Amino acid sequence: MNLQSDDLAIRLGKMLAGFLVVVVLLLLNLTIVFSLQAGYSETNAIAHVRSCENKGPISWRGFGNNWNCTAVFQQDGTGGTWRATVDFNLFTPEEIGTPQRVLVSDGGGRIVSSENVEYHQSTGISPGAAGWIWTATTFVFIFPTLWVFSRSVVWSFSQEEQRKFWEKIYGTPEERAAKKEKDREFYRQIRQNRADRKEARRNGQRRQGKDPKKAARKRMRELERQRD
């Protein structure tokens, strides 16, 4: 099979394969992000887990288990109780029947119930470390994801359309070769300029009453203007 063919089926197949890779990359990112639980030393409630339902192995939170567990919560101090279903793997089936200390607060971040209440574990990595890891992971995944996505779109074009598209971005082969040669000449002149300045300093020469350093700097500015 010629993957460079202009056949519509092959072009669409390549595009769909690229989109599939994009989805996998996104799910991998979500898997790492949502597998990290931030732990809070301060707790204010006890949770009695009653049941759990696995939304995995593939969900919008990535690959693997994604437990949604129903628990009865009892507030410290007031003794008030309520029932809620919480996702984000806050609880697991192994914890059914064992009281769990949790932090309950208003707001509703990534772990929420219908009552707009946020729940956190008492064990886990520090919230600051979790935030840095989440940010770094997203930063690492965003560039390959965008690259594959853009390539997937271009793969749906014909070979001629792809050539024109990339030439608009990078220029024609002749233009790229000319630019490369111009850059080579520019850096060659810079190296020569530095060598001339070094030689002038070594010999202590002052030609025509002019400072060779100033002359060299002026020459470099002229080269930069020519390059632009």
C-alpha positions as YAML, in Angstrom:
chain: A
units: angstrom
residues:
- id: 1
  name: MET
  ca: [0.00, 0.00, 0.00]
- id: 2
  name: ASN
  ca: [1.35, 3.39, -1.02]
- id: 3
  name: LEU
  ca: [0.72, 5.74, 1.91]
- id: 4
  name: GLN
  ca: [1.69, 8.69, -0.29]
- id: 5
  name: SER
  ca: [-1.21, 7.96, -2.62]
- id: 6
  name: ASP
  ca: [-3.88, 10.57, -3.39]
- id: 7
  name: ASP
  ca: [-6.55, 7.92, -2.94]
- id: 8
  name: LEU
  ca: [-9.28, 9.42, -0.75]
- id: 9
  name: ALA
  ca: [-9.65, 6.29, 1.38]
- id: 10
  name: ILE
  ca: [-5.94, 6.24, 2.20]
- id: 11
  name: ARG
  ca: [-5.92, 9.96, 3.01]
- id: 12
  name: LEU
  ca: [-8.93, 9.66, 5.30]
- id: 13
  name: GLY
  ca: [-7.46, 6.54, 6.90]
- id: 14
  name: LYS
  ca: [-4.24, 8.39, 7.72]
- id: 15
  name: MET
  ca: [-6.23, 11.29, 9.15]
- id: 16
  name: LEU
  ca: [-8.34, 9.00, 11.35]
- id: 17
  name: ALA
  ca: [-5.24, 7.13, 12.51]
- id: 18
  name: GLY
  ca: [-3.68, 10.44, 13.48]
- id: 19
  name: PHE
  ca: [-6.81, 11.47, 15.39]
- id: 20
  name: LEU
  ca: [-6.71, 8.12, 17.20]
- id: 21
  name: VAL
  ca: [-3.15, 8.86, 18.31]
- id: 22
  name: VAL
  ca: [-4.32, 12.27, 19.54]
- id: 23
  name: VAL
  ca: [-7.05, 10.64, 21.62]
- id: 24
  name: VAL
  ca: [-4.56, 8.16, 23.10]
- id: 25
  name: LEU
  ca: [-2.16, 10.98, 24.02]
- id: 26
  name: LEU
  ca: [-4.96, 12.92, 25.69]
- id: 27
  name: LEU
  ca: [-6.08, 9.86, 27.63]
- id: 28
  name: LEU
  ca: [-2.51, 9.14, 28.74]
- id: 29
  name: ASN
  ca: [-2.24, 12.69, 30.02]
- id: 30
  name: LEU
  ca: [-5.53, 12.37, 31.90]
- id: 31
  name: THR
  ca: [-4.45, 9.00, 33.31]
- id: 32
  name: ILE
  ca: [-1.35, 10.53, 34.88]
- id: 33
  name: VAL
  ca: [-3.15, 13.64, 36.11]
- id: 34
  name: PHE
  ca: [-6.07, 11.84, 37.72]
- id: 35
  name: SER
  ca: [-3.98, 9.03, 39.20]
- id: 36
  name: LEU
  ca: [-2.33, 11.52, 41.55]
- id: 37
  name: GLN
  ca: [-4.26, 12.19, 44.71]
- id: 38
  name: ALA
  ca: [-3.45, 15.22, 46.81]
- id: 39
  name: GLY
  ca: [-3.61, 14.45, 50.52]
- id: 40
  name: TYR
  ca: [-4.67, 16.91, 53.23]
- id: 41
  name: SER
  ca: [-3.57, 16.46, 56.82]
- id: 42
  name: GLU
  ca: [-6.60, 18.32, 58.15]
- id: 43
  name: THR
  ca: [-9.84, 16.35, 58.00]
- id: 44
  name: ASN
  ca: [-13.31, 17.19, 59.23]
- id: 45
  name: ALA
  ca: [-15.50, 14.21, 58.41]
- id: 46
  name: ILE
  ca: [-15.74, 10.43, 58.37]
- id: 47
  name: ALA
  ca: [-16.88, 8.56, 55.25]
- id: 48
  name: HIS
  ca: [-18.56, 5.15, 55.38]
- id: 49
  name: VAL
  ca: [-18.27, 3.71, 51.87]
- id: 50
  name: ARG
  ca: [-21.35, 1.72, 50.86]
- id: 51
  name: SER
  ca: [-20.81, 0.77, 47.19]
- id: 52
  name: CYS
  ca: [-18.54, 1.46, 44.21]
- id: 53
  name: GLU
  ca: [-18.99, 1.38, 40.43]
- id: 54
  name: ASN
  ca: [-16.08, 1.18, 38.00]
- id: 55
  name: LYS
  ca: [-16.40, 3.58, 35.05]
- id: 56
  name: GLY
  ca: [-13.19, 2.22, 33.43]
- id: 57
  name: PRO
  ca: [-11.18, 0.84, 31.81]
- id: 58
  name: ILE
  ca: [-11.49, 3.85, 29.48]
- id: 59
  name: SER
  ca: [-13.21, 7.02, 30.61]
- id: 60
  name: TRP
  ca: [-12.79, 10.77, 30.32]
- id: 61
  name: ARG
  ca: [-10.34, 10.44, 33.24]
- id: 62
  name: GLY
  ca: [-8.02, 8.24, 31.17]
- id: 63
  name: PHE
  ca: [-7.19, 4.54, 31.27]
- id: 64
  name: GLY
  ca: [-7.63, 2.18, 34.19]
- id: 65
  name: ASN
  ca: [-10.09, 2.03, 37.05]
- id: 66
  name: ASN
  ca: [-12.29, 5.05, 37.68]
- id: 67
  name: TRP
  ca: [-14.30, 4.34, 40.79]
- id: 68
  name: ASN
  ca: [-17.49, 6.20, 41.57]
- id: 69
  name: CYS
  ca: [-18.33, 5.35, 45.17]
- id: 70
  name: THR
  ca: [-21.39, 6.10, 47.26]
- id: 71
  name: ALA
  ca: [-20.70, 6.87, 50.91]
- id: 72
  name: VAL
  ca: [-22.41, 8.21, 54.01]
- id: 73
  name: PHE
  ca: [-20.52, 11.17, 55.47]
- id: 74
  name: GLN
  ca: [-20.58, 12.28, 59.09]
- id: 75
  name: GLN
  ca: [-19.39, 15.79, 59.94]
- id: 76
  name: ASP
  ca: [-17.10, 16.23, 62.94]
- id: 77
  name: GLY
  ca: [-18.48, 18.37, 65.71]
- id: 78
  name: THR
  ca: [-22.07, 18.72, 64.48]
- id: 79
  name: GLY
  ca: [-22.53, 15.03, 63.79]
- id: 80
  name: GLY
  ca: [-24.58, 15.84, 60.70]
- id: 81
  name: THR
  ca: [-24.77, 13.09, 58.09]
- id: 82
  name: TRP
  ca: [-25.48, 12.97, 54.38]
- id: 83
  name: ARG
  ca: [-25.14, 10.56, 51.48]
- id: 84
  name: ALA
  ca: [-23.20, 11.35, 48.30]
- id: 85
  name: THR
  ca: [-21.59, 9.68, 45.30]
- id: 86
  name: VAL
  ca: [-18.03, 10.80, 44.68]
- id: 87
  name: ASP
  ca: [-15.82, 10.04, 41.66]
- id: 88
  name: PHE
  ca: [-12.11, 10.59, 40.98]
- id: 89
  name: ASN
  ca: [-11.15, 7.33, 42.71]
- id: 90
  name: LEU
  ca: [-11.52, 9.03, 46.06]
- id: 91
  name: PHE
  ca: [-12.58, 5.64, 47.42]
- id: 92
  name: THR
  ca: [-12.10, 2.05, 46.24]
- id: 93
  name: PRO
  ca: [-14.13, -1.13, 46.85]
- id: 94
  name: GLU
  ca: [-11.46, -2.30, 49.33]
- id: 95
  name: GLU
  ca: [-12.52, 0.54, 51.64]
- id: 96
  name: ILE
  ca: [-16.15, -0.55, 51.87]
- id: 97
  name: GLY
  ca: [-16.97, -1.09, 55.54]
- id: 98
  name: THR
  ca: [-13.88, 0.76, 56.79]
- id: 99
  name: PRO
  ca: [-14.35, 4.37, 58.00]
- id: 100
  name: GLN
  ca: [-12.24, 6.85, 56.02]
- id: 101
  name: ARG
  ca: [-11.10, 10.28, 57.18]
- id: 102
  name: VAL
  ca: [-11.73, 13.00, 54.56]
- id: 103
  name: LEU
  ca: [-11.70, 16.75, 54.17]
- id: 104
  name: VAL
  ca: [-15.04, 18.21, 53.07]
- id: 105
  name: SER
  ca: [-15.26, 21.79, 51.84]
- id: 106
  name: ASP
  ca: [-17.46, 24.05, 49.76]
- id: 107
  name: GLY
  ca: [-16.53, 24.92, 46.20]
- id: 108
  name: GLY
  ca: [-16.50, 22.03, 43.81]
- id: 109
  name: GLY
  ca: [-13.12, 21.58, 42.20]
- id: 110
  name: ARG
  ca: [-12.36, 18.36, 40.33]
- id: 111
  name: ILE
  ca: [-14.03, 16.18, 42.99]
- id: 112
  name: VAL
  ca: [-17.63, 17.23, 43.32]
- id: 113
  name: SER
  ca: [-21.08, 15.99, 44.13]
- id: 114
  name: SER
  ca: [-24.42, 17.35, 43.06]
- id: 115
  name: GLU
  ca: [-24.42, 19.49, 46.22]
- id: 116
  name: ASN
  ca: [-21.31, 21.32, 44.96]
- id: 117
  name: VAL
  ca: [-19.17, 19.96, 47.79]
- id: 118
  name: GLU
  ca: [-15.50, 19.11, 47.40]
- id: 119
  name: TYR
  ca: [-13.97, 15.99, 48.94]
- id: 120
  name: HIS
  ca: [-10.29, 15.23, 49.56]
- id: 121
  name: GLN
  ca: [-8.35, 12.29, 50.90]
- id: 122
  name: SER
  ca: [-6.35, 12.44, 54.10]
- id: 123
  name: THR
  ca: [-3.42, 10.61, 52.46]
- id: 124
  name: GLY
  ca: [-1.50, 11.36, 49.28]
- id: 125
  name: ILE
  ca: [1.17, 13.68, 47.92]
- id: 126
  name: SER
  ca: [1.20, 17.32, 48.94]
- id: 127
  name: PRO
  ca: [-1.21, 19.60, 47.03]
- id: 128
  name: GLY
  ca: [1.71, 21.76, 45.86]
- id: 129
  name: ALA
  ca: [3.61, 18.79, 44.43]
- id: 130
  name: ALA
  ca: [0.45, 17.49, 42.78]
- id: 131
  name: GLY
  ca: [-0.12, 20.86, 41.12]
- id: 132
  name: TRP
  ca: [3.42, 20.99, 39.76]
- id: 133
  name: ILE
  ca: [3.20, 17.43, 38.43]
- id: 134
  name: TRP
  ca: [-0.17, 18.10, 36.78]
- id: 135
  name: THR
  ca: [1.20, 21.24, 35.12]
- id: 136
  name: ALA
  ca: [4.43, 19.57, 33.96]
- id: 137
  name: THR
  ca: [2.60, 16.54, 32.59]
- id: 138
  name: THR
  ca: [0.17, 18.67, 30.62]
- id: 139
  name: PHE
  ca: [3.04, 20.80, 29.30]
- id: 140
  name: VAL
  ca: [4.93, 17.69, 28.12]
- id: 141
  name: PHE
  ca: [1.92, 16.19, 26.35]
- id: 142
  name: ILE
  ca: [0.52, 19.35, 24.73]
- id: 143
  name: PHE
  ca: [3.22, 19.73, 22.06]
- id: 144
  name: PRO
  ca: [3.22, 16.19, 20.60]
- id: 145
  name: THR
  ca: [-0.57, 16.21, 20.74]
- id: 146
  name: LEU
  ca: [-0.82, 19.44, 18.75]
- id: 147
  name: TRP
  ca: [1.86, 18.22, 16.32]
- id: 148
  name: VAL
  ca: [0.04, 14.96, 15.60]
- id: 149
  name: PHE
  ca: [-3.30, 16.78, 15.31]
- id: 150
  name: SER
  ca: [-1.96, 19.27, 12.76]
- id: 151
  name: ARG
  ca: [-0.29, 16.48, 10.79]
- id: 152
  name: SER
  ca: [-3.51, 14.49, 10.79]
- id: 153
  name: VAL
  ca: [-5.42, 17.37, 9.23]
- id: 154
  name: VAL
  ca: [-2.76, 17.87, 6.54]
- id: 155
  name: TRP
  ca: [-2.72, 14.14, 5.76]
- id: 156
  name: SER
  ca: [-6.27, 14.46, 4.46]
- id: 157
  name: PHE
  ca: [-5.00, 16.76, 1.69]
- id: 158
  name: SER
  ca: [-3.78, 15.55, -1.69]
- id: 159
  name: GLN
  ca: [-0.01, 15.34, -2.22]
- id: 160
  name: GLU
  ca: [-0.07, 18.55, -4.24]
- id: 161
  name: GLU
  ca: [-2.12, 20.35, -1.59]
- id: 162
  name: GLN
  ca: [0.27, 19.12, 1.11]
- id: 163
  name: ARG
  ca: [3.25, 20.39, -0.86]
- id: 164
  name: LYS
  ca: [1.67, 23.84, -1.28]
- id: 165
  name: PHE
  ca: [0.67, 23.93, 2.40]
- id: 166
  name: TRP
  ca: [4.16, 23.20, 3.69]
- id: 167
  name: GLU
  ca: [5.71, 25.58, 1.17]
- id: 168
  name: LYS
  ca: [3.55, 28.39, 2.59]
- id: 169
  name: ILE
  ca: [4.99, 27.65, 6.02]
- id: 170
  name: TYR
  ca: [8.59, 26.67, 5.26]
- id: 171
  name: GLY
  ca: [9.04, 28.03, 1.72]
- id: 172
  name: THR
  ca: [9.98, 26.22, -1.49]
- id: 173
  name: PRO
  ca: [13.11, 24.01, -1.60]
- id: 174
  name: GLU
  ca: [14.89, 26.76, -3.52]
- id: 175
  name: GLU
  ca: [13.90, 29.38, -0.93]
- id: 176
  name: ARG
  ca: [15.02, 27.15, 1.94]
- id: 177
  name: ALA
  ca: [18.34, 26.47, 0.21]
- id: 178
  name: ALA
  ca: [18.88, 30.19, -0.44]
- id: 179
  name: LYS
  ca: [18.06, 31.06, 3.17]
- id: 180
  name: LYS
  ca: [20.39, 28.35, 4.44]
- id: 181
  name: GLU
  ca: [23.21, 29.66, 2.27]
- id: 182
  name: LYS
  ca: [22.50, 33.22, 3.42]
- id: 183
  name: ASP
  ca: [22.64, 32.11, 7.04]
- id: 184
  name: ARG
  ca: [25.92, 30.31, 6.42]
- id: 185
  name: GLU
  ca: [27.42, 33.44, 4.88]
- id: 186
  name: PHE
  ca: [26.11, 35.55, 7.75]
- id: 187
  name: TYR
  ca: [27.73, 33.36, 10.40]
- id: 188
  name: ARG
  ca: [30.91, 33.05, 8.34]
- id: 189
  name: GLN
  ca: [31.17, 36.84, 8.27]
- id: 190
  name: ILE
  ca: [30.56, 36.97, 12.01]
- id: 191
  name: ARG
  ca: [33.36, 34.48, 12.63]
- id: 192
  name: GLN
  ca: [35.63, 36.45, 10.33]
- id: 193
  name: ASN
  ca: [34.67, 39.67, 12.06]
- id: 194
  name: ARG
  ca: [35.54, 38.19, 15.45]
- id: 195
  name: ALA
  ca: [38.84, 36.89, 14.09]
- id: 196
  name: ASP
  ca: [39.68, 40.36, 12.73]
- id: 197
  name: ARG
  ca: [38.90, 41.99, 16.07]
- id: 198
  name: LYS
  ca: [40.98, 39.42, 17.90]
- id: 199
  name: GLU
  ca: [43.89, 39.96, 15.52]
- id: 200
  name: ALA
  ca: [43.62, 43.72, 15.88]
- id: 201
  name: ARG
  ca: [43.69, 43.47, 19.67]
- id: 202
  name: ARG
  ca: [46.67, 41.14, 19.49]
- id: 203
  name: ASN
  ca: [48.72, 43.44, 17.27]
- id: 204
  name: GLY
  ca: [47.52, 46.66, 18.87]
- id: 205
  name: GLN
  ca: [46.96, 48.17, 15.46]
- id: 206
  name: ARG
  ca: [44.94, 51.31, 14.87]
- id: 207
  name: ARG
  ca: [44.37, 51.72, 11.19]
- id: 208
  name: GLN
  ca: [43.66, 55.19, 9.91]
- id: 209
  name: GLY
  ca: [43.18, 56.42, 13.44]
- id: 210
  name: LYS
  ca: [40.01, 54.32, 13.86]
- id: 211
  name: ASP
  ca: [39.25, 51.93, 16.68]
- id: 212
  name: PRO
  ca: [39.08, 48.42, 15.13]
- id: 213
  name: LYS
  ca: [36.48, 47.37, 17.73]
- id: 214
  name: LYS
  ca: [34.11, 50.11, 16.63]
- id: 215
  name: ALA
  ca: [34.74, 49.29, 12.99]
- id: 216
  name: ALA
  ca: [34.04, 45.62, 13.65]
- id: 217
  name: ARG
  ca: [30.81, 46.40, 15.52]
- id: 218
  name: LYS
  ca: [29.71, 48.65, 12.67]
- id: 219
  name: ARG
  ca: [30.46, 45.88, 10.19]
- id: 220
  name: MET
  ca: [28.43, 43.39, 12.23]
- id: 221
  name: ARG
  ca: [25.43, 45.76, 12.34]
- id: 222
  name: GLU
  ca: [25.63, 46.11, 8.56]
- id: 223
  name: LEU
  ca: [25.67, 42.33, 8.19]
- id: 224
  name: GLU
  ca: [22.61, 42.00, 10.41]
- id: 225
  name: ARG
  ca: [20.74, 44.61, 8.36]
- id: 226
  name: GLN
  ca: [21.65, 42.78, 5.15]
- id: 227
  name: ARG
  ca: [20.45, 39.50, 6.63]
- id: 228
  name: ASP
  ca: [17.10, 41.00, 7.65]
...
